[in-house]
Short mmCIF file of C-alpha atoms and ligand atoms in Angstrom, two decimals:
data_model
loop_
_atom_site.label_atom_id
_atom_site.label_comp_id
_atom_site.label_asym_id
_atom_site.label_seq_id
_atom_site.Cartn_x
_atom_site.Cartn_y
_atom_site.Cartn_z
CA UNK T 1 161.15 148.77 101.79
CA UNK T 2 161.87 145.04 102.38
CA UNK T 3 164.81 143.69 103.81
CA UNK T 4 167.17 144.28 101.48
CA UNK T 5 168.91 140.64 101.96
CA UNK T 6 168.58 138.11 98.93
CA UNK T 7 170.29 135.56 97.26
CA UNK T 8 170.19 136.00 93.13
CA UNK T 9 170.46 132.46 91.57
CA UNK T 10 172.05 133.23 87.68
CA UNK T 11 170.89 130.45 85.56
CA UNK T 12 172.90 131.15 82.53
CA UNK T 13 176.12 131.18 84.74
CA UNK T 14 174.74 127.68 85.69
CA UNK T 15 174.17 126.10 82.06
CA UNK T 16 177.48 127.84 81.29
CA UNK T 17 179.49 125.78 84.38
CA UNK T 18 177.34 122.44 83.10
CA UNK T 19 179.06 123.09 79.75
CA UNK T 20 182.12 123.43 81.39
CA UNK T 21 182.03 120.37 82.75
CA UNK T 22 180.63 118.45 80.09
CA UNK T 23 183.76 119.96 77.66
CA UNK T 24 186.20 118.01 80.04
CA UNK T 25 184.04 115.34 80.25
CA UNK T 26 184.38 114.94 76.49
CA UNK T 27 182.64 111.67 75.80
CA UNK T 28 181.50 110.72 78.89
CA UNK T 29 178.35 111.01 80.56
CA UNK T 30 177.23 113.57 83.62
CA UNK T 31 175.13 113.29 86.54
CA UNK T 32 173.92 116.87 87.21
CA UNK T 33 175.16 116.73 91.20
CA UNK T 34 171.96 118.48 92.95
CA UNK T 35 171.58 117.00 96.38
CA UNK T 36 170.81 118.86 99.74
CA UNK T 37 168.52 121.37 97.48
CA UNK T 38 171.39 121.52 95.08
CA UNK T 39 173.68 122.76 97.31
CA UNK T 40 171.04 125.30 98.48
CA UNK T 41 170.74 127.10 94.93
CA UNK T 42 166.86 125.38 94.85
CA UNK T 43 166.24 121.55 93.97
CA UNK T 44 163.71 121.94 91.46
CA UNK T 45 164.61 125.73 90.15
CA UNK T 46 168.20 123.89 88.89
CA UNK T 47 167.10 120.98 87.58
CA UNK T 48 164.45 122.81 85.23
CA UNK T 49 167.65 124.86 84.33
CA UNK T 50 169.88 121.78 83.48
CA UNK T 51 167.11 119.59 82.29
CA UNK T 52 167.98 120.24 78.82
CA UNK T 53 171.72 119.58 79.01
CA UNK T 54 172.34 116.74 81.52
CA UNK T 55 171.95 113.26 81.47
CA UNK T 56 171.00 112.58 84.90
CA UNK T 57 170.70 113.84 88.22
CA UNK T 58 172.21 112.46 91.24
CA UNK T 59 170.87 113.50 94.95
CA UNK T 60 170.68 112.01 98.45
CA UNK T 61 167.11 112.70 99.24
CA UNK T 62 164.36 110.37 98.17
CA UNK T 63 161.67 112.63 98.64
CA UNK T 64 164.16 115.26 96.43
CA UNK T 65 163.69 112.82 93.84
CA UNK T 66 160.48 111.67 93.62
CA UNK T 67 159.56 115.56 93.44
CA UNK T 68 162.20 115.59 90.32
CA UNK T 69 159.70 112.93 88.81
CA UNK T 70 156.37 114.74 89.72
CA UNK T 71 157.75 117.84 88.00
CA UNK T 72 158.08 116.14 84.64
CA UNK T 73 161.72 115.45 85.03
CA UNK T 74 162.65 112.16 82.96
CA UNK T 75 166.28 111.80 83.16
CA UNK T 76 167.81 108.92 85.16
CA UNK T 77 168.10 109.82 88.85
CA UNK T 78 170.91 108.48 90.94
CA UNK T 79 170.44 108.00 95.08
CA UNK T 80 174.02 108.45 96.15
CA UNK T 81 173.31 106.69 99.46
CA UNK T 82 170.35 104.06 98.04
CA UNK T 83 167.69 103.60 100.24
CA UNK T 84 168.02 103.56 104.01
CA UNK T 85 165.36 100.87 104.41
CA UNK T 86 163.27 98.06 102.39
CA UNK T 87 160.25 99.27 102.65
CA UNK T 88 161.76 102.49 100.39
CA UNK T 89 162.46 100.15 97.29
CA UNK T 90 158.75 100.19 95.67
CA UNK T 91 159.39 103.66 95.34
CA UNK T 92 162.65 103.38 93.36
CA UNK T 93 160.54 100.67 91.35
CA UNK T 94 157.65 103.16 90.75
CA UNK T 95 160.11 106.18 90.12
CA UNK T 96 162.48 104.71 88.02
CA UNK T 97 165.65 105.42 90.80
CA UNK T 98 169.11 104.30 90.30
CA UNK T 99 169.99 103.25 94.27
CA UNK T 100 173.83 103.70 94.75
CA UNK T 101 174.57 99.74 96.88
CA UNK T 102 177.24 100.65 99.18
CA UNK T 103 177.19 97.45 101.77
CA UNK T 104 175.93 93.94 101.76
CA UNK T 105 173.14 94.77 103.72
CA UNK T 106 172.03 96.94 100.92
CA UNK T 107 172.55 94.22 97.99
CA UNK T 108 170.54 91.38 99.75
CA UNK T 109 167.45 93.60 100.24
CA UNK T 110 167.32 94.42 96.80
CA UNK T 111 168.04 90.94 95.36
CA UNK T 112 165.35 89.74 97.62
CA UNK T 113 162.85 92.28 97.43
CA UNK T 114 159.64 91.74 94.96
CA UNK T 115 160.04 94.13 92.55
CA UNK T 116 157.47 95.04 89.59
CA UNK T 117 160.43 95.56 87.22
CA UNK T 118 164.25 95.98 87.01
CA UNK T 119 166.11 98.63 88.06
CA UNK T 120 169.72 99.98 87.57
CA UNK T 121 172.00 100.15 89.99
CA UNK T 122 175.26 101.62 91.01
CA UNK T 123 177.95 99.06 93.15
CA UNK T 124 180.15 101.62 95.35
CA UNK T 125 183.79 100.17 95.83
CA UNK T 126 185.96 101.43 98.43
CA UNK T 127 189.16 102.85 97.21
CA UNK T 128 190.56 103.84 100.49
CA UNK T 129 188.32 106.89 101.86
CA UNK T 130 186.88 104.22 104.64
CA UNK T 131 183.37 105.69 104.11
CA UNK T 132 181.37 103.74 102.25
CA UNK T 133 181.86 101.13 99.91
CA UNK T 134 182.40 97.70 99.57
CA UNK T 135 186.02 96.33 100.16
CA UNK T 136 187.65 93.32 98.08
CA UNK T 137 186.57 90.20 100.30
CA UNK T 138 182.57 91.94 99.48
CA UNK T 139 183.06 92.76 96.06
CA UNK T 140 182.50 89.57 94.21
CA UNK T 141 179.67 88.00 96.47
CA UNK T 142 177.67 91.39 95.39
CA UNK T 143 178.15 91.44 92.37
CA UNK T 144 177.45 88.04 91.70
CA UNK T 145 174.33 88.18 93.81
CA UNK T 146 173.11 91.44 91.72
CA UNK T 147 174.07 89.42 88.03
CA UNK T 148 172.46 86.17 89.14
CA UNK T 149 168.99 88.46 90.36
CA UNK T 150 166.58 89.08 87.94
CA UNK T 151 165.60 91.92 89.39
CA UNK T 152 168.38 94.24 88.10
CA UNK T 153 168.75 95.72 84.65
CA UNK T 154 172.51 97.60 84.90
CA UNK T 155 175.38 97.20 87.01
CA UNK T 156 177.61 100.44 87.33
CA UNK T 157 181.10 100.51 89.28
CA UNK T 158 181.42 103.82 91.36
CA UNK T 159 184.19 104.69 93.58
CA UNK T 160 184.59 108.29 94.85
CA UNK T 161 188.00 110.15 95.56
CA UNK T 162 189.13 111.00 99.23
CA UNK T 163 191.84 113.56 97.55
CA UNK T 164 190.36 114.17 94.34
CA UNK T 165 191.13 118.42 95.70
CA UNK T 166 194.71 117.77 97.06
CA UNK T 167 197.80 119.78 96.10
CA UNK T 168 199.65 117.40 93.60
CA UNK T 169 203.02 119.02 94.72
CA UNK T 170 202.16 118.18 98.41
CA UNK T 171 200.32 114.55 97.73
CA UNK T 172 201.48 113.26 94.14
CA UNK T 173 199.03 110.12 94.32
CA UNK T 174 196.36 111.41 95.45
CA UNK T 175 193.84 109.44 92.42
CA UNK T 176 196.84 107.38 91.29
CA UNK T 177 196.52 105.29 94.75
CA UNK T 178 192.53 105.01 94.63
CA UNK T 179 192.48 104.41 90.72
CA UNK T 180 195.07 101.27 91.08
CA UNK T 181 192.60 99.95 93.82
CA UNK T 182 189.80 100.69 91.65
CA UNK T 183 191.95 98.75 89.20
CA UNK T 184 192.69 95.79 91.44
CA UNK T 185 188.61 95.21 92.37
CA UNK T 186 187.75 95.48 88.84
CA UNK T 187 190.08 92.60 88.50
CA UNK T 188 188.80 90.54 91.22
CA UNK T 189 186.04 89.26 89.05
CA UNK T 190 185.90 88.35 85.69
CA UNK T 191 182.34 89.35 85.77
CA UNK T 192 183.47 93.15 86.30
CA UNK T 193 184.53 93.02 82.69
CA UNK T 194 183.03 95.62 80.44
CA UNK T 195 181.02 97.24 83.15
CA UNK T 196 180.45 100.49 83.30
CA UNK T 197 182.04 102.72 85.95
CA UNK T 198 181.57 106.36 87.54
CA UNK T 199 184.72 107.94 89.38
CA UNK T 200 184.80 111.90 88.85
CA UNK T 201 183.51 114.31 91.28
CA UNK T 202 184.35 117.62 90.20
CA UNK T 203 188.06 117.84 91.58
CA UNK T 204 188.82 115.01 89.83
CA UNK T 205 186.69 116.08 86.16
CA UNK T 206 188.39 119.40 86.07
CA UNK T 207 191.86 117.46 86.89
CA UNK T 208 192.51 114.34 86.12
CA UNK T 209 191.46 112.86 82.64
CA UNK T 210 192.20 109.55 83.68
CA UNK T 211 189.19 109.47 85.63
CA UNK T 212 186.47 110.12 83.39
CA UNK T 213 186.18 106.83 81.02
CA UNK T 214 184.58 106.75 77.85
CA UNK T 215 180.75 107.02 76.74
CA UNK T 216 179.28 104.23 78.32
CA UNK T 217 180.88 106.02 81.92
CA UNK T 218 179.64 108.76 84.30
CA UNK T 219 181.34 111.48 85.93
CA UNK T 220 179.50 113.40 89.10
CA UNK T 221 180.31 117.27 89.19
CA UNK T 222 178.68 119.09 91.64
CA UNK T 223 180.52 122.38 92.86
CA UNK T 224 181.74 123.21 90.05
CA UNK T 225 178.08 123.72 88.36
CA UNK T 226 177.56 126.17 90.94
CA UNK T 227 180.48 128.18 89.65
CA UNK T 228 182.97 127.39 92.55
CA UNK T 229 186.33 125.93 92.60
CA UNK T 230 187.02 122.63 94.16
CA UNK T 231 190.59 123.18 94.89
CA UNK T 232 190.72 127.22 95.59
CA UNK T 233 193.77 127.29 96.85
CA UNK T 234 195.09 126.26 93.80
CA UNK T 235 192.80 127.66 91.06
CA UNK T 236 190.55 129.97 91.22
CA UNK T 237 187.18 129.23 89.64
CA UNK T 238 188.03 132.47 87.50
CA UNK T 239 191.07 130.86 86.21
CA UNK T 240 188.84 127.07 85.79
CA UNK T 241 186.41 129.49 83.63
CA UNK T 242 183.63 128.87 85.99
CA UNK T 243 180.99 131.77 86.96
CA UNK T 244 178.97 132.25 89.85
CA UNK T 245 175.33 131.00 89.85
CA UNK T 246 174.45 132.68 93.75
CA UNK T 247 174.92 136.23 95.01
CA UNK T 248 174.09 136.49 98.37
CA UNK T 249 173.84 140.82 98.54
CA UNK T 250 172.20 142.95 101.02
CA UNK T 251 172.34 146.70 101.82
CA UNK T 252 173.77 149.00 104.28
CA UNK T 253 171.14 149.81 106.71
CA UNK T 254 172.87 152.18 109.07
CA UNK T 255 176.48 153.76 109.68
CA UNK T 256 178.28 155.76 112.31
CA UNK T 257 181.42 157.12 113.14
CA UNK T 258 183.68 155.31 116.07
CA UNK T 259 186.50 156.83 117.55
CA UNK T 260 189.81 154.93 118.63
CA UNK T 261 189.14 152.63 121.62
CA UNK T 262 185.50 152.09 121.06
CA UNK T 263 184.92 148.50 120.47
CA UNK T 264 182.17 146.72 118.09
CA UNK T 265 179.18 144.17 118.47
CA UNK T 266 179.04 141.63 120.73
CA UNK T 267 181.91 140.43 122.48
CA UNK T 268 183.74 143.55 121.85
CA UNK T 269 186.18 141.67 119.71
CA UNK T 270 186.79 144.82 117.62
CA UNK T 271 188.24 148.07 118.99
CA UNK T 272 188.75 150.88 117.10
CA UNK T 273 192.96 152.60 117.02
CA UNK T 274 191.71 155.58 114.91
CA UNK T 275 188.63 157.56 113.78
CA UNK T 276 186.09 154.99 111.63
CA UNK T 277 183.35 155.13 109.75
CA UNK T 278 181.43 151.95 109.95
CA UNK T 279 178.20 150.52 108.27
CA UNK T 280 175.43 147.92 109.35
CA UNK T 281 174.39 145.40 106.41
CA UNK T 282 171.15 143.63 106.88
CA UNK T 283 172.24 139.91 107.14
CA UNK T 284 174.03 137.45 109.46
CA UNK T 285 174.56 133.90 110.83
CA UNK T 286 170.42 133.93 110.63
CA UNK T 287 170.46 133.89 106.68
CA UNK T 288 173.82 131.55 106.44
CA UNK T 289 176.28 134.08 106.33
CA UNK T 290 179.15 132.05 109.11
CA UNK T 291 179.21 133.69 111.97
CA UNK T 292 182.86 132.39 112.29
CA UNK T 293 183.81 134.54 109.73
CA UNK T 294 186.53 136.91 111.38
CA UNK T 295 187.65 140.73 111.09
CA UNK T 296 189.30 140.85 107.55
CA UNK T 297 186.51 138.90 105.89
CA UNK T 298 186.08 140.47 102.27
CA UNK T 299 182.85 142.21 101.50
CA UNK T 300 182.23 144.66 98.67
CA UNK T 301 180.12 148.04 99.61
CA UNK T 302 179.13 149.68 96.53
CA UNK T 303 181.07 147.73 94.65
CA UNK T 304 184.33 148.25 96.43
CA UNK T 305 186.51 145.92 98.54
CA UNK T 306 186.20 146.42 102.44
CA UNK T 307 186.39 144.38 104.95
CA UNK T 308 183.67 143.09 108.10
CA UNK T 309 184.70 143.85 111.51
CA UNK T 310 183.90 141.99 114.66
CA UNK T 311 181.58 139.50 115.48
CA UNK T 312 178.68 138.44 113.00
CA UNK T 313 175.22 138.80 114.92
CA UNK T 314 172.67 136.88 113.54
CA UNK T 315 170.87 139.39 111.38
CA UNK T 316 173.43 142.22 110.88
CA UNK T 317 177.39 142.72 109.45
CA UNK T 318 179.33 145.25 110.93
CA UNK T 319 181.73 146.36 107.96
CA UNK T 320 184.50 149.22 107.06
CA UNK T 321 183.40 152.37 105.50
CA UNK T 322 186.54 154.41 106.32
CA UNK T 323 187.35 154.51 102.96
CA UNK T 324 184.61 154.31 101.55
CA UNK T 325 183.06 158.18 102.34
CA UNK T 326 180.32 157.98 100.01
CA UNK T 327 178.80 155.03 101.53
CA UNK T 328 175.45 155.59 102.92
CA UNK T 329 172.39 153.30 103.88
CA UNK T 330 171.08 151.85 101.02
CA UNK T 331 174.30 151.44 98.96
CA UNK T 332 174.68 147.97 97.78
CA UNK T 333 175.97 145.09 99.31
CA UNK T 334 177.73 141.51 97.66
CA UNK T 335 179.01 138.81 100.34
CA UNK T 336 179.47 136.75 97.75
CA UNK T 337 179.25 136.14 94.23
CA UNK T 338 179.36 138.15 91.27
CA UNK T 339 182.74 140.14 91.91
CA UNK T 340 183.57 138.32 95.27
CA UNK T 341 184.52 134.74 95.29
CA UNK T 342 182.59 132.68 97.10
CA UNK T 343 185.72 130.65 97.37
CA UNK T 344 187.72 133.82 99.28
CA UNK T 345 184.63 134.73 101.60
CA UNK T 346 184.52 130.73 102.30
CA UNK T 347 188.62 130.56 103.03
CA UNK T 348 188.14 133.64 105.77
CA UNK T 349 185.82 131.92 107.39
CA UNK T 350 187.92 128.70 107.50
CA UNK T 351 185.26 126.34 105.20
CA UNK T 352 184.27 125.51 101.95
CA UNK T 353 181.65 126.86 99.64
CA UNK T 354 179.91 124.03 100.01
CA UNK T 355 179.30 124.66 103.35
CA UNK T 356 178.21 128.41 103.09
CA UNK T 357 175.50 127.22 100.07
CA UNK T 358 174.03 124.46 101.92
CA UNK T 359 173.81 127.32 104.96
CA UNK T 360 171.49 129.55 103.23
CA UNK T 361 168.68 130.01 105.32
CA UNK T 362 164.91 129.53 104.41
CA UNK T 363 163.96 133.25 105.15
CA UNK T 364 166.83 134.28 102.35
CA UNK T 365 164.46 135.13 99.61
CA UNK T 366 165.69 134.19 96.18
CA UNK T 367 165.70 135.92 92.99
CA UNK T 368 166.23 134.13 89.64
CA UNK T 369 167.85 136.01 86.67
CA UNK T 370 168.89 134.39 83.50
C1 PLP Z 1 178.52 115.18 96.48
C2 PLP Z 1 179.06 114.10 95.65
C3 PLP Z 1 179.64 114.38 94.40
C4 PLP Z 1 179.86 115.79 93.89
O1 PLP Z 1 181.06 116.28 94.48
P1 PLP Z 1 181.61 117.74 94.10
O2 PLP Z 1 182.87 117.85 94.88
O3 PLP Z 1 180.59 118.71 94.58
O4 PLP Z 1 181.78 117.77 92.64
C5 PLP Z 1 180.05 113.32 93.62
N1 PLP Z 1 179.92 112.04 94.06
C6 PLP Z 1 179.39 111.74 95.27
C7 PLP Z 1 179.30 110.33 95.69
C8 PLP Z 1 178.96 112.75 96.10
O5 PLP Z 1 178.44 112.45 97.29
#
């Protein structure tokens, strides 16, 4: 037998969350989110799943997108950073890449680079997250530098939400603050006038209408294609009618009985104050699963809702079988996914799901259904 560890990646619960998204995005267009190995679901495995339903992809990685082109992809591709260097820009030229401008810097490289032909390109404003983005005094020297360069076909307005996820109740301007300062730079310049902009992540696509534009705009989802809720403490992906697209299961591979004062795994941050029965799943911090994740995580054995205990080692789970009698090694495992949120495991454990799916390590082998 083989370790019984593996992530299943359901591709039909991933078209389903890309339709999803593209019913709130009603006329607008989408960028299929899929950077940093689309949020470790598998670059290539989900854009041959989305290829016939989006109308671009957007990723960080250059070398991510060039592989996009050499297999057979044709959709636009968006660099949400642009290019780190010059010398990078013959490759958006050969590709066909969209380079997201976020600084000066960025602009006069590519309006005095040497192109072989024009390329689109994306002009990130800062509407107050401080990252990236160029602020009012900036905004009109680029763009006037990019219209007056022959080198560039399109000119797209991006901004990106700092709060896009934020409890209304708690922070009631959370996208009307950045959208007015979106507002405010568009006005700057009368040259900004009928450009095309992209604003939505998925927070703000699920959320906030206002956001999304008409067809000549973008939005960006990302988590949401991968069936998880960007604001779980206020909707459940369930309730967004999003499914999961990664189940991360395993296996018991051992159990015993503990009596009251023995203690668990390392650290002996568990101890037993009555008789247990407790089980040994093959994974741990060494396949992704956060080792952070404390006593009282949710896990489901069998099917059925338990809990880990103690300290995550890096290839084994410690979990509760006490109620659970008929456990045994070899009963079946989830730690997340199909009938245990990702969203829940993530909030034990103090993250995001982001962060656990980018974790997945590269000995987790992955099975494809759908
Ligand atoms: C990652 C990213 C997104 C997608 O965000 P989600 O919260 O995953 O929907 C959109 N836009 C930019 C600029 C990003 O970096």
């Amino acid at each position: 037998m083989t370790r019984p560890l593996r992530a299943t990646i359901d591709l039909s619960a991933l078209r389903h969350n890309f339709g999803v998204a593209r019913h709130h995005a009603s006329e607008a267009r989408l960028w299929a989110v899929i950077k940093a190995n689309a949020y470790g679901h598998g670059l290539l495995r989900t854009a041959h799943a989305l290829a016939g339903c989006t109308d671009g992809f957007a990723v960080i990685e250059l070398d991510g997108a060039i592989a996009l082109r050499e297999a057979g992809l044709q959709q636009p591709i968006l660099l949400l950073e642009g290019f780190y260097s010059d010398d990078e820009l013959p490759d958006f030229a050969e590709y066909r890449l969209t380079p997201v401008l976020h600084s000066l810097e960025q602009v006069q490289a590519i309006v005095e680079a040497c192109l072989p032909g024009k390329l689109p390109v994306y002009l990130k404003l800062n509407t107050g997250m401080n990252r990236l983005g160029l602020n009012a005094n900036e905004f009109r020297a680029a763009l006037t530098a990019l219209q007056d360069s022959s080198q560039i076909s399109t000119i797209t307005l991006m901004a990106h939400f700092a709060n896009a996820d934020a409890d209304i109740a708690v922070m009631p301007d959370a996208i009307a603050t950045p959208l007015e300062t979106f507002a405010t730079l568009r006005r700057k310049t009368i040259h900004s006038a009928g450009l095309p902009q992209s604003l939505a992540n998925s927070a703000a696509l699920l959320r906030f209408p206002e956001t999304i534009g008409n067809e000549t705009d973008w939005a960006r989802p990302g988590i949401m294609l991968y069936g998880s809720s960007p604001f779980p403490e206020q909707q459940t992906a369930e309730a967004l009618g999003l499914c999961p697209v990664m189940t991360l299961s395993s296996a018991l591979i051992a159990v015993r009985d503990i009596g009251p004062g023995d203690t668990v795994g390392y650290g002996a941050t568990f101890t037993a104050d009555a008789p247990m029965r407790i089980g040994f799943v093959a994974g741990g911090y060494g396949d992704g699963y956060p080792r952070h994740a404390p006593t009282g995580t949710p896990v489901l054995v069998e099917g059925r809702r338990t809990r880990i205990i103690g300290r995550v080692s890096m290839d084994k789970i410690c979990v509760d079988l006490t109620h659970l009698p008929d456990a045994a090694p070899g009963s079946p495992v989830v730690l997340w996914g199909e009938g245990l949120s990702v969203d829940e495991v993530a909030s034990a454990a103090g993250t995001i799901s982001y962060e656990l799916f980018c974790a997945i390590a590269a000995r987790v082998p992955i099975y494809e259904v759908g």
